[in-house]
Amino acid sequence: MIAEAAIAFLDVLRAGTGEGVRKQNLSLTRTNLDLSRVRQSIGAANPAEVFRWESQVATERSQVINASALRNQAEIALNRILNRPLEERFRAVDQGIAANPLESDESTALRAQLDPYLNDQTSFSIFRDFMALEALRDSPELGQLDAFIAAQQRVLRGARRAFWAPTVGLSGQLSQVLGRGGAGDPSSSGVELPFTFPVPGNNSWSLGISASLPLVTGGFRISERQRALYELDRLNLERRATSERIEQRVRSAMHATRASFAALELTEQAALAAARNFELVQDGYSQGVADIIDLLDAQNAALVADLGAATAVYDYLIDLVSVERAVAKFNLFSSQQEARDFLRRLNDFYDQSTESKR
């Protein structure tokens, strides 16, 4: 549930950022429409260019509406997970598409912590080994299977002891007579006898112990032992398979996270280059040097690059949440002391691994 809520929240942020980029692109398209009208007024362009930009404005408005719908859908999904009214509006964060999310203090600190383990293949391999061990150690699935295995081992020990350990029983009885009288009671018959019968006491008790060991059970004990043994083997096999699945999830998610982490800087560089190219082409278009096709291509390239850069941070965070879900430990929501302990274990494991490979 934590991972689902975190991913839903990041989806809201990503959808909101995408909507902002679409709105900014619509504003640029309207600017280009005004430029085309100026070009037409001075005879540098024909009416077809104006119509083309008007068509582009309509297309961009449709894309903005679609982006807004995606954001609304993401908000509804998050409200459902948080058990809020589905249509209740909220403001997650202040969306600033012009700001660079990679320049935040959190991002800088995160890079400083992860760079040593993501820069080269050897360090990243050690990092994956560490995360896999963390997952196997803290996995609730394996903890449940370990409890089942321990219980089945006790069942198997009991089935084996049944061949030589007898069934022992202990029984006891205590009785007390509260009163005597009536017919048959010598003391109340009124007849004196030349001799007397022994009169039991008012209190009596008995204690017995028994032991039994059936010699012939028709193979029942053998079948019980075999069934317990087979069930224990099945649980051990299931535990090994579960361990492999957990380790696979962790390692696959780690590779995806490393790729999205590397994309943070690369998408930023692509967006800056595409923006500069668009500025140059737009300036050339306003001066009559570039044509409409060049400007459309430059604007589309800038749009794609801006969308990639604006959502790269959220893609990385979603991949990071997937890693923590696979590890069954959400360090994003841990205290500072827990985060320090995690980094200390990681550093110790890295030092031990590098020392053993020398």
PDB file of N, CA, C and O in Angstrom, residues 29 50-60:
ATOM      1  N   THR A  29       3.387  28.239 -29.517  1.00  0.00           N
ATOM      2  CA  THR A  29       2.702  28.111 -30.809  1.00  0.00           C
ATOM      3  C   THR A  29       1.904  29.364 -31.135  1.00  0.00           C
ATOM      4  O   THR A  29       1.868  29.818 -32.287  1.00  0.00           O
ATOM      5  N   VAL A  50      -0.173  30.911 -42.088  1.00  0.00           N
ATOM      6  CA  VAL A  50      -1.064  31.305 -40.996  1.00  0.00           C
ATOM      7  C   VAL A  50      -2.047  30.185 -40.679  1.00  0.00           C
ATOM      8  O   VAL A  50      -2.278  29.851 -39.510  1.00  0.00           O
ATOM      9  N   PHE A  51      -2.614  29.591 -41.749  1.00  0.00           N
ATOM     10  CA  PHE A  51      -3.545  28.485 -41.521  1.00  0.00           C
ATOM     11  C   PHE A  51      -2.854  27.306 -40.831  1.00  0.00           C
ATOM     12  O   PHE A  51      -3.449  26.635 -39.985  1.00  0.00           O
ATOM     13  N   ARG A  52      -1.592  27.081 -41.216  1.00  0.00           N
ATOM     14  CA  ARG A  52      -0.848  25.966 -40.595  1.00  0.00           C
ATOM     15  C   ARG A  52      -0.642  26.203 -39.115  1.00  0.00           C
ATOM     16  O   ARG A  52      -0.798  25.272 -38.300  1.00  0.00           O
ATOM     17  N   TRP A  53      -0.323  27.428 -38.724  1.00  0.00           N
ATOM     18  CA  TRP A  53      -0.135  27.716 -37.312  1.00  0.00           C
ATOM     19  C   TRP A  53      -1.459  27.715 -36.557  1.00  0.00           C
ATOM     20  O   TRP A  53      -1.511  27.338 -35.387  1.00  0.00           O
ATOM     21  N   GLU A  54      -2.524  28.142 -37.216  1.00  0.00           N
ATOM     22  CA  GLU A  54      -3.839  28.064 -36.569  1.00  0.00           C
ATOM     23  C   GLU A  54      -4.222  26.612 -36.311  1.00  0.00           C
ATOM     24  O   GLU A  54      -4.795  26.275 -35.253  1.00  0.00           O
ATOM     25  N   SER A  55      -3.901  25.747 -37.284  1.00  0.00           N
ATOM     26  CA  SER A  55      -4.148  24.308 -37.074  1.00  0.00           C
ATOM     27  C   SER A  55      -3.290  23.767 -35.937  1.00  0.00           C
ATOM     28  O   SER A  55      -3.756  22.958 -35.116  1.00  0.00           O
ATOM     29  N   GLN A  56      -2.036  24.248 -35.855  1.00  0.00           N
ATOM     30  CA  GLN A  56      -1.150  23.790 -34.786  1.00  0.00           C
ATOM     31  C   GLN A  56      -1.649  24.248 -33.422  1.00  0.00           C
ATOM     32  O   GLN A  56      -1.557  23.514 -32.435  1.00  0.00           O
ATOM     33  N   VAL A  57      -2.205  25.475 -33.356  1.00  0.00           N
ATOM     34  CA  VAL A  57      -2.754  25.964 -32.090  1.00  0.00           C
ATOM     35  C   VAL A  57      -3.916  25.078 -31.636  1.00  0.00           C
ATOM     36  O   VAL A  57      -4.029  24.715 -30.447  1.00  0.00           O
ATOM     37  N   ALA A  58      -4.783  24.721 -32.589  1.00  0.00           N
ATOM     38  CA  ALA A  58      -5.902  23.853 -32.231  1.00  0.00           C
ATOM     39  C   ALA A  58      -5.415  22.492 -31.743  1.00  0.00           C
ATOM     40  O   ALA A  58      -5.956  21.929 -30.775  1.00  0.00           O
ATOM     41  N   THR A  59      -4.385  21.964 -32.410  1.00  0.00           N
ATOM     42  CA  THR A  59      -3.829  20.671 -31.988  1.00  0.00           C
ATOM     43  C   THR A  59      -3.228  20.759 -30.594  1.00  0.00           C
ATOM     44  O   THR A  59      -3.433  19.865 -29.753  1.00  0.00           O
ATOM     45  N   GLU A  60      -2.494  21.851 -30.327  1.00  0.00           N
ATOM     46  CA  GLU A  60      -1.880  22.010 -29.011  1.00  0.00           C
ATOM     47  C   GLU A  60      -2.931  22.192 -27.922  1.00  0.00           C
ATOM     48  O   GLU A  60      -2.768  21.699 -26.803  1.00  0.00           O
TER      49      GLU A  60
END
